[in-house]
Coordinates of C-alpha atoms and ligand atoms in Angstrom, one line a residue:
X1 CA 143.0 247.8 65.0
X2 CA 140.4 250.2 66.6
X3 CA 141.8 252.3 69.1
X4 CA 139.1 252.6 71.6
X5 CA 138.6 255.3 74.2
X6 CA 139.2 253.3 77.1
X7 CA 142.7 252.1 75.8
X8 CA 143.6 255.5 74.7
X9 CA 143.0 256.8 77.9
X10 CA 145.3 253.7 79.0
X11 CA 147.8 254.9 76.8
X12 CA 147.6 258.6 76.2
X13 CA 148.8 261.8 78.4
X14 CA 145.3 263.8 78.6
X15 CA 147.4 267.2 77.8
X16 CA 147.7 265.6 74.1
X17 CA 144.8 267.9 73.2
X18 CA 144.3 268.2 69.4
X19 CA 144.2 270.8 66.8
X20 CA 143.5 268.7 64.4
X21 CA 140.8 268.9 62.0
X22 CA 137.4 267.8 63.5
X23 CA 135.4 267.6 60.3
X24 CA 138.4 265.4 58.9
X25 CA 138.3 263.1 61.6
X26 CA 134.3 262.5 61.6
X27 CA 134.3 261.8 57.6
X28 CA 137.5 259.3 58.6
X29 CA 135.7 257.4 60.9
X30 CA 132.1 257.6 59.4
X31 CA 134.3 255.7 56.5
X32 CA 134.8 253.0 58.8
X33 CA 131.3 253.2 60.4
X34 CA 129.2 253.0 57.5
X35 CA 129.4 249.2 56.6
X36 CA 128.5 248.3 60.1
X37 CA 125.4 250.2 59.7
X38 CA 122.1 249.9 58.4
X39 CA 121.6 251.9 55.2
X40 CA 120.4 255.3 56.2
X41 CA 117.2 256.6 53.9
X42 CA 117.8 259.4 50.9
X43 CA 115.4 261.7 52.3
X44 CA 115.8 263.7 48.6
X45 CA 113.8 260.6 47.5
X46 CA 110.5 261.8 49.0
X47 CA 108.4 264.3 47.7
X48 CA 108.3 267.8 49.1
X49 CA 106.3 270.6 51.1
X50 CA 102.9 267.2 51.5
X51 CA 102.7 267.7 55.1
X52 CA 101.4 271.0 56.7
X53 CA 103.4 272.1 59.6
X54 CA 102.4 271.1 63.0
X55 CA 102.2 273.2 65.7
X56 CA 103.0 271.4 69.1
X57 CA 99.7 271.8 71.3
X58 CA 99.7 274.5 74.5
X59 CA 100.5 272.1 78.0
X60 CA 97.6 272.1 80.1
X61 CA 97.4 272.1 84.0
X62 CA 95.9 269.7 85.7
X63 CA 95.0 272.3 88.4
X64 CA 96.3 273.9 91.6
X65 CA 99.3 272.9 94.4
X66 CA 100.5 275.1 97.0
X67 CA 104.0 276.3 96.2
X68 CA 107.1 275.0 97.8
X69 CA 108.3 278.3 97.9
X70 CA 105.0 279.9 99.9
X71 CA 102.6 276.5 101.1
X72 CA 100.0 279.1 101.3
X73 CA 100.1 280.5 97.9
X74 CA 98.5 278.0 95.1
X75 CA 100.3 277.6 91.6
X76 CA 99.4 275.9 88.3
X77 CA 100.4 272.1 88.3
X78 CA 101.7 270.1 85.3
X79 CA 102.2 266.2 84.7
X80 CA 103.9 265.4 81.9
X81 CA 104.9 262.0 81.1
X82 CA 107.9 260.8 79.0
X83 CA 106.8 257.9 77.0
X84 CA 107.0 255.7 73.7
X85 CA 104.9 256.9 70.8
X86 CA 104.7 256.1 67.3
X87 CA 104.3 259.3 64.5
X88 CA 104.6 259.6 61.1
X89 CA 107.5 262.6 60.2
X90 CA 106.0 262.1 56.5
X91 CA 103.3 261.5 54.8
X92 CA 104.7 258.4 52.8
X93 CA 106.3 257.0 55.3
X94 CA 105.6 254.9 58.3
X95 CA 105.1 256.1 61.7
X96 CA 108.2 256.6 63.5
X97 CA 109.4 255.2 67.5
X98 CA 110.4 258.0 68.9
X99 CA 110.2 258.9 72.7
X100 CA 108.9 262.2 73.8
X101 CA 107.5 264.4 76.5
X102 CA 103.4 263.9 76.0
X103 CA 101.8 262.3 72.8
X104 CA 104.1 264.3 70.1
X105 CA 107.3 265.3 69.8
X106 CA 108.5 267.8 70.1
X107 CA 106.1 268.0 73.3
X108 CA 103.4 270.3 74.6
X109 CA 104.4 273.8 74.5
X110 CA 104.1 275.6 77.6
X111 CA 103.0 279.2 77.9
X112 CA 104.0 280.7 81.3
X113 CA 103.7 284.2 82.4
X114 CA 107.0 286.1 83.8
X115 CA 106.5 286.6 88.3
X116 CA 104.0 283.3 87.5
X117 CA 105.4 280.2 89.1
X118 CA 104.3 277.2 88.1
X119 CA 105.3 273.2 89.5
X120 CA 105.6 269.9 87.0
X121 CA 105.6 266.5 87.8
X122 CA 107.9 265.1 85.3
X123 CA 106.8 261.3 84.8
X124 CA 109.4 258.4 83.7
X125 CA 106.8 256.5 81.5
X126 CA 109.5 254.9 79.1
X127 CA 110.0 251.0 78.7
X128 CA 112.8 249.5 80.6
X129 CA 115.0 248.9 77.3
X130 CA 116.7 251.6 75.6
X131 CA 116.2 251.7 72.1
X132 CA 119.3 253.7 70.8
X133 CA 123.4 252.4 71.4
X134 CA 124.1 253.0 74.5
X135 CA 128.3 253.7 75.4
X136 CA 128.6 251.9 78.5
X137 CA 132.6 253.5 78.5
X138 CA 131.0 256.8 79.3
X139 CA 130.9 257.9 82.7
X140 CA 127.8 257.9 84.3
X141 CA 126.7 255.5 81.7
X142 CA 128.3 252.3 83.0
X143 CA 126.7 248.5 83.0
X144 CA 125.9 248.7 86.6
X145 CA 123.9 252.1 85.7
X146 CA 119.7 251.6 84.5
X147 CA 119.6 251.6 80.4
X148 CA 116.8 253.6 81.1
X149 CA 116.9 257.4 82.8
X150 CA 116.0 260.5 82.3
X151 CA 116.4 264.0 83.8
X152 CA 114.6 267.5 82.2
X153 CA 116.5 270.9 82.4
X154 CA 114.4 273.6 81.1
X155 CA 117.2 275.6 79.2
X156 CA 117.1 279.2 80.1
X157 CA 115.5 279.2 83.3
X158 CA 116.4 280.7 86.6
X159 CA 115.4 277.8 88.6
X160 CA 116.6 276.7 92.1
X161 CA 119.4 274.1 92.0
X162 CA 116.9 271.4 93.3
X163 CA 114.8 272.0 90.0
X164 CA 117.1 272.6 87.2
X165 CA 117.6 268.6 86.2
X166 CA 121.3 268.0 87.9
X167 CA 122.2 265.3 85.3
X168 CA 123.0 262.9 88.1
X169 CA 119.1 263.6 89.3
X170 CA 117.7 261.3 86.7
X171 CA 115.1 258.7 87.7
X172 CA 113.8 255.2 86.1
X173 CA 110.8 254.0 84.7
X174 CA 107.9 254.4 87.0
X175 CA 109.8 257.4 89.1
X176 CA 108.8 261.0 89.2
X177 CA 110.4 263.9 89.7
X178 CA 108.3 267.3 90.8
X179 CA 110.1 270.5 89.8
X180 CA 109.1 274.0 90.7
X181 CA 109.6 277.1 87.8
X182 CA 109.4 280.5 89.9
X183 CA 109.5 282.1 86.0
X184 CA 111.0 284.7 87.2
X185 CA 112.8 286.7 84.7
X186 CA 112.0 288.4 81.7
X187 CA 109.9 287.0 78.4
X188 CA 112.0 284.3 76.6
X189 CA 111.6 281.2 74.6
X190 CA 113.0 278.5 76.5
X191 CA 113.3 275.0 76.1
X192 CA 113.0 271.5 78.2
X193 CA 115.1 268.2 77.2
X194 CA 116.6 265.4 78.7
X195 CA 119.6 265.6 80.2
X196 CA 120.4 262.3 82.1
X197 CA 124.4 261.7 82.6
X198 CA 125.9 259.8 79.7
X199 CA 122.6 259.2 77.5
X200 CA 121.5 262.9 77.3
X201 CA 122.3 262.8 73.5
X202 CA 120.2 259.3 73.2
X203 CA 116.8 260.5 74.9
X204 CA 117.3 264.0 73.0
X205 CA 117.5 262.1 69.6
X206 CA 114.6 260.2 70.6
X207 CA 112.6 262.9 70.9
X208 CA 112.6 264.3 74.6
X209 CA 112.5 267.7 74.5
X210 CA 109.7 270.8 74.3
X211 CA 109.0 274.6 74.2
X212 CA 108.3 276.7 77.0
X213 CA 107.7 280.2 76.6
X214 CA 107.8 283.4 79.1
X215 CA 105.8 286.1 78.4
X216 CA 106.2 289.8 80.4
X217 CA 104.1 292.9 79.8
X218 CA 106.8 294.4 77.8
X219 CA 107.0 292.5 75.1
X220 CA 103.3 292.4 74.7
X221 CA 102.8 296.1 74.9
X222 CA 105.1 295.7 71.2
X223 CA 102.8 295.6 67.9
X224 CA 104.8 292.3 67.2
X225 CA 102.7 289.5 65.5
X226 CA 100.6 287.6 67.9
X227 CA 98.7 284.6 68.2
X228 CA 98.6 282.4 65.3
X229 CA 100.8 284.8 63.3
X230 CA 103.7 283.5 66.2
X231 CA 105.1 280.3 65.2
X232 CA 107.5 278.1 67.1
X233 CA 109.6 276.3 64.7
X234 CA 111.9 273.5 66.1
X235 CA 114.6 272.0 64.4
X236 CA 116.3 268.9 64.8
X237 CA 118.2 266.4 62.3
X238 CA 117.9 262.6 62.4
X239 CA 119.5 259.9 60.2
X240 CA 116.5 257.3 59.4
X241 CA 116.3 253.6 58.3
X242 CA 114.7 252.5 55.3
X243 CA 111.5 252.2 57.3
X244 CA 111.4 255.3 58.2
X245 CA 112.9 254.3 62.0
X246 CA 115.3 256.5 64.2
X247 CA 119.2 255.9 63.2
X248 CA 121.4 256.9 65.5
X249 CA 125.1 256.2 64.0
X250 CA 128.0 253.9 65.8
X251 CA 131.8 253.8 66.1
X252 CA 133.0 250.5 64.6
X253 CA 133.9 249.3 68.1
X254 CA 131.4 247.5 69.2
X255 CA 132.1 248.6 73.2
X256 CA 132.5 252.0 72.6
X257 CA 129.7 252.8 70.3
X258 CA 129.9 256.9 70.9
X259 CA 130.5 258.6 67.8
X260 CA 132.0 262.5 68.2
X261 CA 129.2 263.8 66.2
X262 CA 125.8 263.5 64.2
X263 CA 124.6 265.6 61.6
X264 CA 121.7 264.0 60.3
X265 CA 120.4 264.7 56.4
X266 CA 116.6 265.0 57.7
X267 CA 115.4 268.3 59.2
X268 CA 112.3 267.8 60.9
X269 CA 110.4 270.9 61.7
X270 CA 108.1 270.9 64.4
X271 CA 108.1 266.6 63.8
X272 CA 108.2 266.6 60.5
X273 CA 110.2 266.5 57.4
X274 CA 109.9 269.0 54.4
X275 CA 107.0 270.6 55.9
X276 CA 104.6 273.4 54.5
X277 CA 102.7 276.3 56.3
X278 CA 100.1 278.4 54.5
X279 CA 100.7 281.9 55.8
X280 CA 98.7 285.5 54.8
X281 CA 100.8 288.0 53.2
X282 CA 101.7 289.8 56.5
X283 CA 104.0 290.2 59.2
X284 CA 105.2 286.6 61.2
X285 CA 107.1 286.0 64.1
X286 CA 108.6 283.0 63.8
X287 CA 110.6 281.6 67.2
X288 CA 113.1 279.3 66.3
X289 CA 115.1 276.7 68.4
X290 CA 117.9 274.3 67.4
X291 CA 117.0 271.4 69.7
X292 CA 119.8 269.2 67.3
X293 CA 122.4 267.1 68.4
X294 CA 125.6 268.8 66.8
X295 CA 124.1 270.8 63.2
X296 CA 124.5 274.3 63.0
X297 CA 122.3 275.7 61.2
X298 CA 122.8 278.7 58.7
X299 CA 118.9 279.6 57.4
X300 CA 117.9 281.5 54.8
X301 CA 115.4 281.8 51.8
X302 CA 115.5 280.3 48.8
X303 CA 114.9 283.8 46.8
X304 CA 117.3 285.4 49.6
X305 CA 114.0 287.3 51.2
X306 CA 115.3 290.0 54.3
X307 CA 113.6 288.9 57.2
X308 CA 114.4 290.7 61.1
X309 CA 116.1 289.2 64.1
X310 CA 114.2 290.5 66.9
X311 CA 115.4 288.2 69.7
X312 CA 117.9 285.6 71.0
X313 CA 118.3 283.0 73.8
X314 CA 116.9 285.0 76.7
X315 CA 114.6 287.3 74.7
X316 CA 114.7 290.7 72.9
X317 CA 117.5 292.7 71.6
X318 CA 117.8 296.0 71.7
X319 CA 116.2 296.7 68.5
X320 CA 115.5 294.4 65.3
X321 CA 118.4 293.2 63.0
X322 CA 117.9 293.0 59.4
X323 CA 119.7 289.9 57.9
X324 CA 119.4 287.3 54.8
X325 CA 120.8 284.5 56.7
X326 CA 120.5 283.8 60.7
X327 CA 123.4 281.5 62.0
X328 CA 121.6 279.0 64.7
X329 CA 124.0 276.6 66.9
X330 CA 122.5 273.6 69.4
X331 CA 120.4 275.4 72.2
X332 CA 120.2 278.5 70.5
X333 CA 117.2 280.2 69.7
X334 CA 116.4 283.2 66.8
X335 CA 113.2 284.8 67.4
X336 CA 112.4 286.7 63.8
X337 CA 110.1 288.5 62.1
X338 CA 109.7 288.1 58.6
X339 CA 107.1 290.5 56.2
X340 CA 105.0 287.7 53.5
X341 CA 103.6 290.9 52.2
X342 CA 106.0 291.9 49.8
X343 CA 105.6 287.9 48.7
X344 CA 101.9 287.3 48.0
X345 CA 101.0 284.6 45.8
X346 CA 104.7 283.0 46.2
X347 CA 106.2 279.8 47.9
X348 CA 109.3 280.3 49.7
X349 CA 111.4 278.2 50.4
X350 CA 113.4 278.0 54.0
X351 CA 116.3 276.7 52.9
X352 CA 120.0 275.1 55.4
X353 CA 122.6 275.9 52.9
X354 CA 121.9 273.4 50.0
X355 CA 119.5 271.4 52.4
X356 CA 115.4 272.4 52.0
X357 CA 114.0 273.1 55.1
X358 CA 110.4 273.7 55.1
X359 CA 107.8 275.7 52.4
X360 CA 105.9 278.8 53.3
X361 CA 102.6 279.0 50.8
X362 CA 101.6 282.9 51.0
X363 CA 98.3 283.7 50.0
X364 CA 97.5 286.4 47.1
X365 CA 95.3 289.5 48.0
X366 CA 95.6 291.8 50.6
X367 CA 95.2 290.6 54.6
X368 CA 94.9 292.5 57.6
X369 CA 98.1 293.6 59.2
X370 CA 97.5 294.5 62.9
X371 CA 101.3 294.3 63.8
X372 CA 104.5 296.4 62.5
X373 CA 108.0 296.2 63.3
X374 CA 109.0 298.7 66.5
X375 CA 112.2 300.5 65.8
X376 CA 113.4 299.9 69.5
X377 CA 112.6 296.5 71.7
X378 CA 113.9 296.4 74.9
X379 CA 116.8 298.4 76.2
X380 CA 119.7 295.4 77.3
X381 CA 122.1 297.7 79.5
X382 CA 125.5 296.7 79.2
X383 CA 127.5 295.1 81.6
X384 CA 130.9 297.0 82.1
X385 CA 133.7 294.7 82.5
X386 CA 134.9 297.2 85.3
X387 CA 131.9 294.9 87.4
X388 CA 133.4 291.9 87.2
X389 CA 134.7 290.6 90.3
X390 CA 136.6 287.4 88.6
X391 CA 138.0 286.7 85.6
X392 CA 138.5 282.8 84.6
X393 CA 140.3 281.3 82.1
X394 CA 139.1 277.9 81.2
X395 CA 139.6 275.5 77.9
X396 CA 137.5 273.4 75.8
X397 CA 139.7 270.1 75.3
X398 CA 139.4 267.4 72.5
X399 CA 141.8 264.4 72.8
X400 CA 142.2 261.9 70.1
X401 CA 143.4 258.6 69.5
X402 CA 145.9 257.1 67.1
X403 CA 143.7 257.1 64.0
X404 CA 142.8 260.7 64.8
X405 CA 139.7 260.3 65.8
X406 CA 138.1 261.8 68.7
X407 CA 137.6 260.1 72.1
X408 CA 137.3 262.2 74.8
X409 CA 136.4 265.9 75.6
X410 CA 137.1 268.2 78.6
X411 CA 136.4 271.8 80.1
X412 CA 139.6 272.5 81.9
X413 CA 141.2 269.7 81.2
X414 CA 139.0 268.0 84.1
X415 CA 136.8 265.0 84.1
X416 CA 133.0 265.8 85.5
X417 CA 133.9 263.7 88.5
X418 CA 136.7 266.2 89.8
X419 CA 135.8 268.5 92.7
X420 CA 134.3 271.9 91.6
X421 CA 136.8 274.4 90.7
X422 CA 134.0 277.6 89.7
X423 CA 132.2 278.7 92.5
X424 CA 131.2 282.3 91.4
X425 CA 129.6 284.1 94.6
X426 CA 125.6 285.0 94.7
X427 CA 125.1 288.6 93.4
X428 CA 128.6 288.7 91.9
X429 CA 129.5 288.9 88.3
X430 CA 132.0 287.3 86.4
X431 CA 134.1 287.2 83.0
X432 CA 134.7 283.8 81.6
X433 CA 137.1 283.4 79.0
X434 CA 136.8 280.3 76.6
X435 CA 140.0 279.4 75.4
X436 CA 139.0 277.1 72.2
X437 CA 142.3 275.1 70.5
X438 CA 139.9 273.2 68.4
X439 CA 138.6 273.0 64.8
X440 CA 135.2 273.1 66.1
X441 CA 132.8 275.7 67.1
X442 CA 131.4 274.5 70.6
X443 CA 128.1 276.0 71.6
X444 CA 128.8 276.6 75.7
X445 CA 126.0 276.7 77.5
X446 CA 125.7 277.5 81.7
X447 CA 122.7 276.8 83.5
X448 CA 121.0 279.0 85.3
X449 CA 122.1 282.3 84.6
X450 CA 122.2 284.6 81.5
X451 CA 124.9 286.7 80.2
X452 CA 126.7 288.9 77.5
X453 CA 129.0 288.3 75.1
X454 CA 132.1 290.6 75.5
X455 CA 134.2 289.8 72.6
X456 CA 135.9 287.0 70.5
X457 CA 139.6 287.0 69.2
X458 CA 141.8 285.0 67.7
X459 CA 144.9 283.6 69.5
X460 CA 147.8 281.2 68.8
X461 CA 146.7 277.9 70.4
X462 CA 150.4 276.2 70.6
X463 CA 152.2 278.9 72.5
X464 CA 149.1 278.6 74.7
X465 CA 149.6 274.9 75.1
X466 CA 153.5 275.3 75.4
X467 CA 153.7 278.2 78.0
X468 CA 149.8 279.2 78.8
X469 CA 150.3 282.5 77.5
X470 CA 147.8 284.0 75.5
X471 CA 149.1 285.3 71.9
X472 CA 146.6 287.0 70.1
X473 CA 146.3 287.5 66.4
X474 CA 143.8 290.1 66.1
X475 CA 141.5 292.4 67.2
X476 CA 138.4 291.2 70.1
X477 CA 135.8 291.4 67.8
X478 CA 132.4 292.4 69.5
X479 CA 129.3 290.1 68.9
X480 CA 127.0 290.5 65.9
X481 CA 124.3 292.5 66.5
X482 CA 122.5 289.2 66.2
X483 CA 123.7 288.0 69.7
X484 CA 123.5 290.9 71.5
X485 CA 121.2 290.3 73.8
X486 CA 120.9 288.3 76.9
X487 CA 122.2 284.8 76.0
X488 CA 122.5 281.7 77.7
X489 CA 124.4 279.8 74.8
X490 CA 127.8 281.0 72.6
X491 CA 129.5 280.1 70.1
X492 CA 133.2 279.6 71.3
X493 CA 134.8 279.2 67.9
X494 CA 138.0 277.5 66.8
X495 CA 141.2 278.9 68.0
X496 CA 139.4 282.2 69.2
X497 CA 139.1 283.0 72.7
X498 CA 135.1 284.0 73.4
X499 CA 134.6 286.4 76.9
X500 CA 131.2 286.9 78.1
X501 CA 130.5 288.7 80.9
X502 CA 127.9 286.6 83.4
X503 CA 125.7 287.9 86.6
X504 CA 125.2 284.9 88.9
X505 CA 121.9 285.6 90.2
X506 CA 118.7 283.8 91.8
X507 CA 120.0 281.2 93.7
X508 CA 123.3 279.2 95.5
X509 CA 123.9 275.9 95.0
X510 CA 125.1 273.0 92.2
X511 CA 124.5 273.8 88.2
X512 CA 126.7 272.8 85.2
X513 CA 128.0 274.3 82.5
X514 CA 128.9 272.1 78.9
X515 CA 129.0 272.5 75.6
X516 CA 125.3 271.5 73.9
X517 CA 126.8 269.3 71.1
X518 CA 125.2 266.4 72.7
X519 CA 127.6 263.9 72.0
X520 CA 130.4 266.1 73.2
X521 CA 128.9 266.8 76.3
X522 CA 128.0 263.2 77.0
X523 CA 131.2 262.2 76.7
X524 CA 132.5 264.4 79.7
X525 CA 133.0 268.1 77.8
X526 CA 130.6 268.9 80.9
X527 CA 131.4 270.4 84.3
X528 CA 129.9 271.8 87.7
X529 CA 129.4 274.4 88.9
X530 CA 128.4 275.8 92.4
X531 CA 127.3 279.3 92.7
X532 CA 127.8 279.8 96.7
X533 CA 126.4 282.5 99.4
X534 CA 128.7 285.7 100.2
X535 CA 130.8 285.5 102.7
Ligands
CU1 CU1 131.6 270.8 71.9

């Protein structure tokens, strides 16, 4: 018998959090899932590097609004509508349902300047039916709830609370939802997606999400590659049907369809799968985003090329990071710079471990090289941890069920419908300690504001559990100097507590803060919170 989530909750003390093996458990019940599904395609059985990379087009305004923030000041106005479209990921396939932001997906790109506010009218343009499984056992995703609803966050931003996408702000077919992007803070590539309660990893499957850059004066007066030697490449994995149609797995029970993780064997690029892009043998800067479900992605070269990090979530490091291989979890972004002149006439290969990625055809001969690689970026003073006012300790729960698998995950051991327990003050900082007793590596994202990592370390998790005192087994361990920079995303990794060290700035009110594996934080490994105005 099945054990589903609702009768282990019936049955189970919510303190039984796991340690477990979370890898074990998904290849357990994917055993038991598979016969239940439709046969997902070989991808390996389609031929490589046929489709040139696409590069989402630049959003376009339709116009001028006054402000909510100054009526008497005019700023650039979007509409972008979420709809069904049909589009082929490969050449010898056929086109694909997905739903997306615009006529592609990913969606238009948006290029916003930092101190430049701009408004969008988000449009609900879907159908009424959803096409993907939708849990009805997860809260906020009930029978009495629409199938179809959707919400955008733009990832990154410092937005007021009444723009950021509250996941209970989502709207229905037909609705619109006009949300106001001051921009103010400092050049980064950010991201929109969907993030409606309980059906955020279904719409973000489906195709609902976009980039949107800031750009500032300082990183523009850098002789980094510009123009169409900058490429956004955005990742994403997806199981697909024979026909080349959108498979998004299932438990075997029937009325709890939520599975506790997807990791998809097709990387799409930019929309497309096993992509190629002709480039001159010359410096590129490549901006990468990991808009995936659950996959992190390790990316590296096929002949093990060097290539710089220059950047990370919220924008530049300090200075550029050489490195073989870049490590890239959900919401995540790598902004790096990688020099084709010491490969002309090659084809490399952009390679996930043993999965191929995409191809990069470089051009014999010489080409013009306008841009070089700046010893120093931008300076990212660091926080001391004398600042902070608070210091929180909070857990990443995962409860399982008899058969071991997972059916529940919490922040703190609360539910999203408990009252806010993190109110951080306005113009106060913070350390927040993520206390991780699981196998898995959960990417923790908080909206709104940006932050540093302090340090990771590993600790004993079942003293922790028995007495809540914190055993450590090692030294903190400071970031790589891959992450850091301003972040907005971290790795909190298994049995390790993770610090970072977070200004709440730019506004008061209601945000969250969750893990980006989508299907954990759909099934409740998402919380509040409310920054609030000094007292
Ligand atoms: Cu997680």
């Amino acid at each position: 018998m099945v054990i589903t989530r609702r009768t282990f909750l019936g049955r189970s003390s919510l303190l039984a959090a796991t340690l477990a093996s979370g890898k074990e458990r998904w290849l357990k019940a994917m055993a038991h899932a598979v016969p239940t599904m439709p046969v997902a395609l070989d991808v390996t059985t389609l031929a490589q590097f046929v489709d040139p990379l696409p590069i989402p087009e630049i959003a376009q305004s339709e116009g001028q609004r006054p402000s909510p923030a100054d009526p008497k000041r005019n700023v650039p106005f979007y509409r972008i509508q979420a709809q069904a479209i049909a589009t082929k990921v490969h050449r010898d396939l056929p086109p694909t349902r997905f739903w997306s932001f615009g006529t592609s997906t990913p969606g238009p790109t948006f290029e916003a300047r930092s101190g430049e506010p701009l408004l969008v009218e988000w449009v609900n343009g879907l159908p009424n039916d959803h096409f993907l499984p939708i849990d009805h056992t997860i809260h906020g995703a009930e029978q009495d709830k629409p199938a179809v609803r959707t919400v955008v966050h733009l990832h990154g931003a410092k937005t007021g609370p009444e723009g950021d996408g509250y996941p209970e702000d989502w709207i229905v077919p037909g609705k619109s939802s006009l949300y106001y992007y001051p921009n103010q803070q400092e050049a980064a590539m950010l991201w929109y997606h969907d993030h409606a309660l309980g059906i955020n990893r279904l719409n973000v499957y489906a195709g609902l999400f976009g980039a949107f850059f800031i750009r500032d004066g300082v990183e523009e007066a850098l002789p980094l590659p510009k123009g169409k030697y900058e490429v956004p490449l955005i990742l994403c994995d997806r199981f697909l049907t024979r026909e080349g149609q959108l498979l998004y797995l299932v438990s075997p029970d029937p009325k709890s369809p939520w599975v506790p993780e997807i990791f998809g064997n097709a990387i799409l690029v930019n929309g497309k799968l096993f992509p190629y892009l002709e480039v001159e043998p010359r410096r590129y800067r490549f901006r990468i985003l990991n808009a995936s479900n659950a996959r992190f992605y390790h990316l590296s070269f096929s002949n093990d090329a060097p290539f710089h990090q220059i950047g990370t979530d919220q924008g530049l490091l300090p200075a550029p990071v050489p490195l073989t291989e870049v490590e890239i979890a959900p919401g995540e972004r790598a902004d790096l710079v990688i020099d084709f002149s010491e490969h002309r006439g090659a084809q490399l290969v952009l390679m996930n471990q043993a999965f191929v990625v995409m191809q990069f055809r470089v051009a014999p001969g010489k080409a013009d090289e306008t841009s070089s690689l700046p010893t120093a970026l931008r300076p990212i003073p660091k926080i001391p941890e004398s600042q902070a006012a608070t210091t929180r300790l909070l857990t990443l729960d995962e409860y399982v069920n008899k058969a071991d698998n997972p059916v529940l995950l919490l922040l703190n051991a609360s539910h999203w419908k408990y009252p806010v327990t993190e109110k951080p003050v306005l113009g106060s900082t913070e350390i927040w300690s993520f206390v991780n007793p699981t196998d898995d590596s959960h990417p923790i994202h908080l909206h709104l504001v940006r932050f540093q990592i302090l340090d990771r370390q590993p600790y004993e998790p079942w003293l922790f559990q028995l007495k809540r005192e914190l055993h450590f087994l090692g030294p903190p361990k400071p970031p790589d100097s891959s992450e850091a920079g301003w972040k907005d995303t971290v790795r909190a990794n298994p049995r390790t507590v993770t610090r970072i060290i977070v200004p709440f700035e730019g506004f008061t009110g209601r945000y969250v803060w969750h893990c980006h594996i989508l299907e954990h934080e759909d099934n409740e490994m998402m919380r509040p919170y409310e920054v609030i105005a000094a007292p």
